[in-house]
XYZ file of C-alpha atoms in Angstrom:
531
model
C -70.798 1.905 4.489
C -67.871 -0.081 4.801
C -68.360 -2.576 2.644
C -69.241 -0.314 -0.472
C -66.046 1.674 0.538
C -64.575 -1.360 -0.114
C -66.231 -2.481 -3.259
C -64.895 1.296 -4.875
C -61.426 0.605 -3.953
C -61.456 -3.106 -5.745
C -63.278 -1.300 -8.217
C -60.800 1.799 -9.089
C -57.868 -0.804 -8.664
C -59.438 -3.433 -11.279
C -60.163 -0.291 -13.252
C -56.452 0.968 -13.097
C -55.375 -2.469 -14.336
C -57.250 -2.725 -16.891
C -56.388 0.494 -18.660
C -52.929 -0.471 -18.549
C -53.195 -4.146 -20.054
C -54.903 -2.461 -22.494
C -52.458 -0.064 -23.351
C -49.627 -2.220 -22.935
C -48.204 -3.248 -26.619
C -45.982 -6.189 -26.312
C -42.696 -5.378 -28.634
C -40.255 -7.310 -29.943
C -36.525 -7.633 -29.825
C -33.805 -9.625 -31.537
C -31.926 -11.607 -29.008
C -28.118 -13.089 -29.618
C -28.212 -16.675 -27.544
C -24.670 -18.104 -28.154
C -23.431 -21.463 -27.541
C -20.476 -23.012 -25.681
C -18.286 -25.024 -28.122
C -15.957 -25.650 -25.316
C -15.260 -24.982 -21.680
C -11.452 -25.078 -20.266
C -9.754 -23.768 -16.472
C -10.983 -20.266 -16.094
C -12.029 -19.660 -19.870
C -14.962 -21.009 -21.893
C -14.888 -20.826 -25.924
C -18.561 -19.662 -27.165
C -20.310 -19.145 -31.202
C -22.771 -17.698 -32.107
C -22.644 -13.901 -30.735
C -21.645 -11.746 -34.323
C -22.307 -9.010 -32.563
C -20.250 -9.147 -29.699
C -17.845 -6.142 -28.516
C -14.109 -6.517 -26.449
C -14.917 -6.636 -22.956
C -18.443 -7.081 -22.989
C -20.042 -8.893 -20.319
C -21.973 -11.827 -21.253
C -24.148 -14.314 -18.944
C -24.172 -18.153 -18.868
C -26.564 -20.680 -16.939
C -26.673 -20.429 -12.963
C -26.029 -16.635 -13.070
C -21.954 -17.224 -14.105
C -20.245 -13.787 -15.867
C -17.999 -13.543 -18.226
C -16.175 -11.161 -20.256
C -15.273 -11.371 -23.998
C -11.738 -11.244 -24.388
C -10.984 -12.999 -27.912
C -13.145 -11.983 -30.541
C -12.147 -14.148 -33.087
C -14.047 -14.474 -36.259
C -15.666 -18.183 -36.258
C -15.676 -17.769 -31.714
C -15.143 -15.433 -29.251
C -12.888 -16.537 -25.965
C -14.286 -15.554 -22.950
C -12.977 -14.892 -19.451
C -15.201 -16.481 -16.587
C -15.648 -14.783 -13.470
C -17.371 -17.472 -11.481
C -17.720 -21.328 -10.330
C -17.494 -23.191 -13.821
C -18.081 -26.869 -13.040
C -21.322 -26.900 -14.290
C -20.813 -25.396 -17.217
C -21.002 -27.671 -20.181
C -20.963 -27.412 -24.199
C -23.412 -26.209 -25.853
C -25.324 -24.640 -23.029
C -26.376 -21.236 -23.856
C -25.006 -17.934 -23.693
C -26.734 -14.442 -23.662
C -25.022 -11.135 -24.335
C -25.589 -8.031 -21.895
C -24.779 -5.265 -23.889
C -22.593 -3.194 -21.189
C -19.262 -3.853 -20.004
C -18.007 -5.102 -16.287
C -19.059 -2.596 -13.306
C -18.580 -2.433 -9.990
C -20.698 -1.125 -7.214
C -19.141 2.282 -5.446
C -20.106 4.582 -3.202
C -19.505 5.136 1.195
C -21.528 2.732 1.975
C -18.511 0.012 1.033
C -16.318 1.527 4.117
C -15.586 -1.135 6.247
C -17.028 -4.051 4.069
C -14.911 -6.771 2.412
C -16.460 -7.176 -1.178
C -14.997 -9.115 -3.964
C -14.299 -7.745 -7.266
C -18.282 -8.205 -8.720
C -19.280 -6.455 -5.203
C -20.835 -9.448 -3.307
C -20.404 -9.254 0.194
C -17.708 -11.575 1.879
C -18.076 -10.353 5.759
C -21.534 -11.577 6.836
C -22.778 -8.629 6.771
C -25.849 -8.583 4.349
C -26.085 -6.687 0.845
C -23.806 -3.920 0.225
C -25.528 -0.227 0.061
C -24.231 1.327 -3.022
C -25.558 4.910 -4.498
C -24.008 3.908 -8.214
C -21.937 1.672 -10.064
C -19.066 2.302 -12.481
C -17.104 0.318 -15.190
C -13.826 -1.212 -13.598
C -12.131 -0.201 -16.651
C -12.075 3.536 -17.315
C -9.744 5.966 -18.423
C -6.569 7.497 -16.563
C -7.180 11.421 -16.011
C -5.710 13.717 -18.842
C -2.418 15.152 -18.013
C -4.018 18.813 -18.421
C -6.217 17.601 -15.518
C -3.456 16.702 -13.087
C -1.754 19.155 -10.512
C 1.706 18.205 -8.948
C 2.454 16.246 -6.078
C 3.388 18.362 -3.160
C 1.322 16.969 -0.021
C 2.809 13.895 1.277
C 1.379 10.860 2.211
C 3.013 10.061 6.059
C 3.253 6.344 6.527
C 4.194 6.686 10.056
C 7.482 4.616 9.066
C 10.395 6.820 9.815
C 12.813 5.252 7.252
C 10.208 5.762 4.481
C 9.231 9.422 5.817
C 12.550 10.386 6.221
C 15.074 8.768 3.251
C 12.161 8.172 0.831
C 9.035 9.836 1.247
C 5.606 9.161 -0.718
C 3.532 11.854 -1.783
C -0.658 11.942 -2.592
C -0.727 10.906 -6.009
C 2.254 8.815 -6.654
C 2.691 5.491 -7.382
C 5.535 3.801 -5.279
C 6.247 0.187 -5.809
C 7.214 -2.072 -2.951
C 9.221 -5.078 -4.039
C 11.494 -8.052 -2.261
C 11.113 -11.460 -2.082
C 8.610 -13.816 -0.022
C 8.149 -12.920 3.618
C 10.535 -10.205 3.913
C 7.634 -7.786 4.912
C 5.884 -6.082 2.294
C 2.533 -6.409 3.604
C 3.430 -5.364 6.548
C 4.733 -1.625 5.167
C 1.325 -1.573 3.483
C -1.112 -2.155 6.024
C 1.217 0.286 8.673
C 0.874 2.969 5.663
C -3.046 1.894 6.198
C -3.354 2.112 10.191
C -1.209 5.434 9.648
C -4.106 7.376 7.523
C -6.511 7.525 10.602
C -5.949 11.039 11.859
C -4.778 12.224 7.909
C -8.560 11.786 6.347
C -7.282 9.300 3.600
C -9.859 7.117 2.859
C -7.980 3.471 1.949
C -8.852 0.468 -0.269
C -6.667 -2.613 0.030
C -6.923 -5.120 -3.184
C -5.786 -8.701 -2.095
C -5.082 -10.824 -5.191
C -5.021 -14.055 -5.075
C -3.750 -14.465 -1.754
C -4.576 -17.005 0.800
C -7.828 -16.971 2.577
C -5.621 -17.315 6.380
C -3.809 -14.494 5.307
C -6.422 -12.372 4.408
C -8.502 -13.189 7.643
C -5.469 -11.908 9.680
C -5.203 -8.904 7.654
C -8.964 -8.186 8.442
C -8.625 -8.752 12.308
C -5.781 -6.253 12.352
C -7.786 -3.720 10.411
C -10.701 -4.644 12.837
C -8.640 -4.587 16.159
C -6.783 -0.913 15.153
C -10.017 0.516 13.744
C -9.005 0.992 10.512
C -11.890 -0.620 9.011
C -13.958 2.730 9.585
C -11.927 4.197 6.687
C -11.208 1.506 4.414
C -12.587 -0.971 1.227
C -10.714 -4.395 1.023
C -11.806 -6.363 -2.399
C -10.806 -9.687 -1.954
C -9.817 -12.830 -4.459
C -8.540 -15.747 -2.684
C -5.878 -18.503 -4.253
C -8.705 -21.018 -5.349
C -11.282 -18.367 -6.737
C -10.931 -18.623 -10.731
C -8.360 -16.410 -12.775
C -10.686 -14.397 -14.518
C -11.789 -12.694 -10.790
C -7.677 -12.080 -9.496
C -7.604 -10.365 -13.230
C -10.520 -7.841 -12.796
C -9.768 -7.249 -8.844
C -7.308 -4.119 -8.911
C -9.514 -2.322 -11.785
C -12.630 -3.047 -9.610
C -10.635 -1.699 -6.648
C -9.396 1.257 -8.340
C -12.979 2.082 -9.487
C -13.956 1.791 -6.097
C -10.743 4.535 -4.967
C -11.792 6.983 -7.846
C -15.621 7.238 -6.603
C -13.906 8.843 -3.384
C -10.873 10.901 -5.437
C -13.922 12.284 -7.555
C -15.486 14.309 -4.872
C -12.545 15.450 -3.712
C -11.318 12.598 -1.257
C -7.375 11.738 -0.541
C -7.176 7.946 -0.942
C -4.694 5.547 -0.780
C -5.041 2.147 -2.970
C -3.028 -1.106 -2.094
C -2.477 -4.104 -4.621
C -1.474 -7.050 -3.010
C 0.311 -8.093 -5.302
C 0.640 -7.704 -8.547
C 3.057 -10.855 -9.169
C -0.237 -13.105 -8.536
C -2.237 -10.540 -11.158
C 0.262 -11.033 -13.787
C 0.170 -15.295 -13.524
C -3.388 -14.935 -14.007
C -3.337 -13.302 -16.778
C -0.610 -15.295 -18.393
C -2.714 -18.172 -17.375
C -5.513 -16.536 -19.092
C -3.494 -15.904 -21.819
C -2.003 -19.196 -22.432
C -5.273 -20.781 -22.063
C -6.600 -18.419 -25.181
C -3.584 -19.217 -27.414
C -2.417 -15.404 -27.248
C 1.270 -15.848 -28.392
C 3.878 -15.906 -25.172
C 6.799 -13.689 -24.881
C 9.876 -13.574 -22.631
C 9.114 -15.330 -19.673
C 5.685 -17.062 -21.289
C 4.197 -13.368 -20.895
C 2.079 -12.286 -23.543
C 3.136 -8.839 -25.322
C 0.574 -6.584 -23.593
C 1.265 -7.649 -19.916
C 3.300 -4.085 -19.851
C 0.193 -2.972 -20.777
C -2.402 -4.315 -18.412
C -0.321 -2.715 -15.525
C 0.524 0.312 -17.079
C -3.249 1.540 -17.521
C -3.947 0.174 -13.886
C -1.277 2.643 -12.435
C -1.838 5.532 -14.619
C -5.141 5.979 -13.208
C -3.670 6.917 -10.017
C -2.801 11.114 -9.973
C -3.403 14.290 -7.819
C -6.332 16.248 -9.658
C -6.413 19.991 -9.930
C -8.647 22.054 -7.722
C -10.998 23.105 -9.967
C -11.684 19.571 -10.271
C -12.026 18.944 -6.511
C -8.606 18.396 -5.642
C -8.250 14.988 -4.625
C -5.829 12.326 -4.525
C -5.365 8.792 -5.377
C -1.759 7.161 -4.526
C -0.945 3.514 -5.347
C 1.485 1.273 -3.336
C 1.424 -1.738 -5.290
C 3.414 -4.971 -4.172
C 5.651 -7.171 -6.270
C 7.269 -10.267 -5.341
C 10.883 -10.964 -6.436
C 12.671 -14.317 -6.646
C 16.131 -14.402 -5.325
C 16.483 -11.044 -5.075
C 16.194 -10.590 -9.092
C 15.039 -6.944 -9.696
C 15.950 -7.375 -13.234
C 13.252 -9.691 -13.687
C 10.278 -8.982 -16.709
C 7.554 -8.168 -14.431
C 9.547 -5.854 -11.840
C 11.549 -4.175 -14.384
C 7.865 -3.327 -15.957
C 6.984 -2.012 -12.953
C 9.581 0.202 -11.870
C 9.730 1.991 -15.336
C 5.546 2.153 -14.574
C 5.838 3.878 -10.676
C 7.357 7.332 -9.394
C 9.871 4.586 -7.198
C 10.284 1.843 -5.116
C 10.974 0.158 -1.573
C 13.189 -2.297 -1.850
C 13.570 -4.899 0.928
C 16.457 -7.021 1.560
C 16.142 -10.470 2.602
C 19.785 -10.318 4.591
C 18.498 -6.997 6.353
C 15.500 -9.213 7.106
C 17.480 -11.892 8.528
C 19.937 -9.564 10.663
C 16.593 -8.287 12.086
C 16.645 -4.754 10.655
C 13.156 -4.647 9.961
C 11.548 -2.722 8.488
C 14.182 -4.250 5.873
C 14.341 -1.426 3.709
C 17.372 -1.395 1.771
C 18.139 2.697 1.318
C 20.945 2.263 -1.301
C 18.437 0.395 -3.703
C 15.267 2.343 -3.066
C 14.396 5.987 -4.430
C 11.347 8.404 -4.518
C 10.778 10.308 -7.743
C 9.081 12.799 -5.974
C 11.549 12.872 -3.342
C 12.024 15.916 -1.207
C 9.089 18.563 -3.340
C 6.499 15.826 -1.200
C 7.852 16.273 2.221
C 7.389 18.510 5.220
C 9.818 21.355 5.351
C 11.225 19.946 8.899
C 11.869 16.467 7.371
C 14.309 18.127 4.867
C 16.266 19.890 7.536
C 16.780 16.867 9.872
C 16.962 14.240 7.029
C 18.941 16.032 4.686
C 22.383 14.343 5.048
C 20.923 11.128 7.089
C 20.865 8.863 3.939
C 24.781 10.233 2.796
C 25.897 9.328 6.440
C 24.139 5.933 6.335
C 25.113 5.197 2.822
C 28.805 6.036 4.038
C 28.260 3.968 7.240
C 27.529 0.651 5.140
C 30.819 0.876 3.115
C 32.886 1.332 5.727
C 31.129 -1.519 7.616
C 31.406 -3.601 4.993
C 35.337 -2.879 4.489
C 35.811 -2.927 8.364
C 34.941 -6.726 8.367
C 38.233 -7.528 7.098
C 39.881 -6.475 10.106
C 41.052 -3.402 8.972
C 42.442 -0.749 11.471
C 40.421 2.157 11.598
C 41.247 5.718 12.538
C 38.946 7.828 15.101
C 37.036 9.648 12.668
C 36.300 6.088 10.888
C 35.292 4.530 13.977
C 33.276 7.292 14.662
C 31.268 7.135 11.490
C 30.494 3.442 11.857
C 29.189 3.919 15.418
C 27.152 7.104 13.983
C 25.657 4.910 11.481
C 25.233 1.990 14.012
C 22.652 4.475 15.854
C 21.085 5.586 12.833
C 20.199 2.223 11.898
C 19.005 1.260 15.458
C 16.727 4.589 15.228
C 15.063 3.594 11.951
C 14.334 0.238 13.022
C 10.503 -0.178 13.746
C 8.016 -2.936 15.068
C 4.972 -3.510 13.087
C 1.827 -2.237 13.476
C 3.783 0.694 15.721
C 3.368 3.692 13.016
C 5.264 6.987 14.882
C 3.507 10.387 14.820
C 5.413 12.997 12.561
C 6.381 15.091 16.011
C 7.851 12.078 17.224
C 9.564 11.519 14.074
C 11.169 14.906 13.598
C 12.297 14.776 17.669
C 14.064 11.588 16.799
C 15.908 12.443 13.474
C 16.662 15.874 14.894
C 18.794 14.145 17.843
C 20.172 11.592 15.211
C 21.455 14.949 13.627
C 22.719 15.928 16.359
C 24.751 12.722 17.382
C 22.999 12.994 20.586
C 22.376 9.358 20.331
C 26.276 8.410 19.321
C 26.864 8.159 23.208
C 23.856 5.889 24.360
C 25.217 2.184 24.456
C 23.434 -0.055 21.159
C 22.166 -2.289 23.733
C 19.509 0.554 25.419
C 18.775 2.460 21.775
C 15.518 0.862 21.613
C 14.768 2.192 25.534
C 16.776 5.303 24.440
C 14.914 5.890 21.365
C 10.799 4.854 23.521
C 11.942 7.742 26.017
C 12.589 10.672 23.435
C 9.388 9.564 21.480
C 7.473 9.788 24.739
C 8.820 13.162 25.966
C 7.636 13.820 22.107
C 4.430 14.824 23.406
C 5.613 17.796 25.628
C 6.630 19.608 22.392
C 4.643 23.095 22.670
C 1.379 23.064 20.583
C 2.884 25.919 18.516
C 5.626 24.092 17.563
C 3.597 21.042 16.562
C 1.817 23.310 14.414
C 4.410 25.156 12.747
C 6.291 21.416 11.876
C 3.105 20.927 10.222
C 2.559 24.260 7.957
C 5.911 26.318 8.231
C 8.473 26.385 4.970
C 10.857 26.203 7.331
C 12.102 24.595 10.723
C 12.868 27.807 12.308
C 16.188 27.975 14.325
C 14.237 28.261 17.862
C 12.133 25.412 16.918
C 15.069 23.401 16.092
C 16.285 24.367 19.410
C 12.946 23.578 21.354
C 12.912 20.090 20.142
C 16.594 19.405 20.818
C 16.693 20.549 24.194
C 13.573 18.083 25.244
C 15.658 15.149 23.274
C 18.509 16.127 25.722
C 16.559 16.134 28.661
C 14.609 12.749 27.640
C 18.523 11.078 26.904
C 20.611 12.843 29.338
C 19.941 9.554 31.661
C 20.878 7.237 28.972
C 24.273 8.570 28.800
C 27.459 5.972 30.791
C 28.267 8.025 34.499
C 31.867 8.539 34.570
C 32.469 5.595 36.654
C 36.581 5.056 35.788
C 37.033 8.775 37.622
C 36.370 7.183 41.091
C 38.334 4.230 41.168
C 42.026 5.910 40.927
C 40.532 7.787 44.324
C 40.301 4.520 46.094
C 43.695 3.513 44.672
C 45.362 6.702 45.821
C 43.790 6.410 49.498
C 44.868 2.704 49.492
C 48.641 3.952 48.671
C 50.006 5.731 51.655
C 49.098 2.432 54.401
C 52.749 1.507 54.014
C 54.313 4.518 55.496
C 52.888 4.103 59.058
C 55.042 0.929 59.366
C 58.132 2.062 58.500
C 57.705 4.873 61.012
C 57.085 2.567 63.361
């Protein structure tokens, strides 16, 4: 019985195969196959593909992909997206009929990938739900909503004086080694309890720098809500060129599901240089500083994708923090001025402040947020309203006082108050500060409670105040986050807590005890005269 049933299974299987084979009709379809005419660093010239379109993906031997970049009458210029040393003139090139796309989905959270979606962390294949083109049109104006919700960075100087909103584009610029990446990493770390997903795009970075960033995010538990898109310095320039677009498509997947997303481009200087290299190799005419004329367009179409959508479309937001590197503090160079005009403000890091140990080295005078107080909690507007003006006055007077001029009492008081502001705005790396603790520190600054604390004890005093901020009542904490205005009662509650924590740092009235000792010593000669 068993042999007969097994035979029936085989007979039915073979019968099904025969039916499918008889029903199958081979079809012929045309396939365009071109030939490589020349290969250079990161590019290839190809002939024999008359139907190829701009930005179309083509395949080379060894599964190397390329993007049709120059579409001329006789040949096309292709940007290569992989190792190309084995390619030679005469090799076949085939069309794919599709544009460059990238895997997206929740499965990418916690992973390190390249712009093609290939894993770089050794944790197996990447789980994705769909694929999206790396180049996508930005949201229409009528689909956008105003930027009104703040993106807390955890950095006092930014949250108080240069607030960033969800859906904003805030440029971070400065010379090499001034702490630009540190600000972006601190901002990512601070999103843990704020339900903001993060995408970190490393463009042409050193492998050691990327490894350090990954290790930091893993150690602080930030990889659970972060995706890293990485190209290293030795990767082909084509990968560096498409990296920020691929990262933005990954972020837009989360945006379209109604979630808030933060994306960091580190940095667009390498992106611009990679594009300049490709353009010069493809014989595109160089312009200012050897960049082609469309360099503005490649960054504007990238950053325009950052937005805050209307509630009808999910209400998600995509906040962009592009990083740019200046040379010798020249913010009037071609790429920095381009990005300043595209973004909604900039955070400028000064090397002179960095050398003085003022970290983060944010130059408040050259930094601005064009969204401003609209994307700031009401509590910040109350306590930090006059802070920027007081700090600016202090910087001017401090420069003046270096010439040895005599200072009156009021000027001396302004300078001493400004020094306390600068000391309070200092912050160590990888140590974001919560919003209630920031409010407590800023309120104490506004009330001049720090003015009696010696400068060498400012760090300890501020730390004590931040620890005491945990005693702020829960209902007051909730109102700090939701209320339209900081009430006088809440302000007085926080001020009393600040006074209590700073009381032990105020200098003790020691000089009063010294005259008493001298007064007791003066009557001693009198008994000698009587005797």
